[in-house]
XYZ file of C-alpha atoms in Angstrom:
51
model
C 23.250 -5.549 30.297
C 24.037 -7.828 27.739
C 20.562 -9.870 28.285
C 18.844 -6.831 28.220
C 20.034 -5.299 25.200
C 19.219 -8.855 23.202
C 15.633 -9.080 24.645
C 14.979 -5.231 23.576
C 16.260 -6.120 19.794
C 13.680 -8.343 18.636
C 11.129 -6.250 19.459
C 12.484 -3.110 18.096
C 12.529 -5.369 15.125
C 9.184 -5.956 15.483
C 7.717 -2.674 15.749
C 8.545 -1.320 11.956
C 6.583 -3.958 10.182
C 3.798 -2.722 12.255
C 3.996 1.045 12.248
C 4.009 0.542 8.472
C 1.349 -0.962 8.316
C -0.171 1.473 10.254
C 1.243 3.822 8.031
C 0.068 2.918 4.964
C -3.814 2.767 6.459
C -2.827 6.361 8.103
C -1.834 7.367 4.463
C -5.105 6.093 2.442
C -7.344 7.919 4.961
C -5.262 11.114 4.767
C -5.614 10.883 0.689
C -9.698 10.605 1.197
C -9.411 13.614 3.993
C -7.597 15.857 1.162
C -10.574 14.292 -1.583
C -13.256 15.364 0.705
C -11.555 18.835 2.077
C -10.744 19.345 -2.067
C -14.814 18.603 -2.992
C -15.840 21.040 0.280
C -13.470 24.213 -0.740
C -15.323 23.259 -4.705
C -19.023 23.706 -2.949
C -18.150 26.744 -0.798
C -16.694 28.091 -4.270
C -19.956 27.261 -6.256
C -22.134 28.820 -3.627
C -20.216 31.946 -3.851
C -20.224 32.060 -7.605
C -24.047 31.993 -7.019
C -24.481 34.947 -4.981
């Protein structure tokens, strides 16, 4: 039990350093999905001013 619990340490170690990396790519491309949702909802609004 004692082995196991060692071996599964390091690698719970391990796996924050990756998800935030992960994260922080996640995060840009949710910013840019807001920009271009933000810049769609300003073109439906223009079009409708039209009309």
């Amino acid at each position: 039990m004692l082995r196991d619990q060692r071996v599964k340490q390091p690698t719970n170690r391990s796996k924050p350093i990756h998800m935030h990396k992960g994260s922080t790519i996640s995060g840009m491309v949710k910013n840019t999905n807001k920009v271009i949702v933000e810049v769609q909802i300003r073109l439906i609004q223009a079009e409708k001013s039209r009309f």
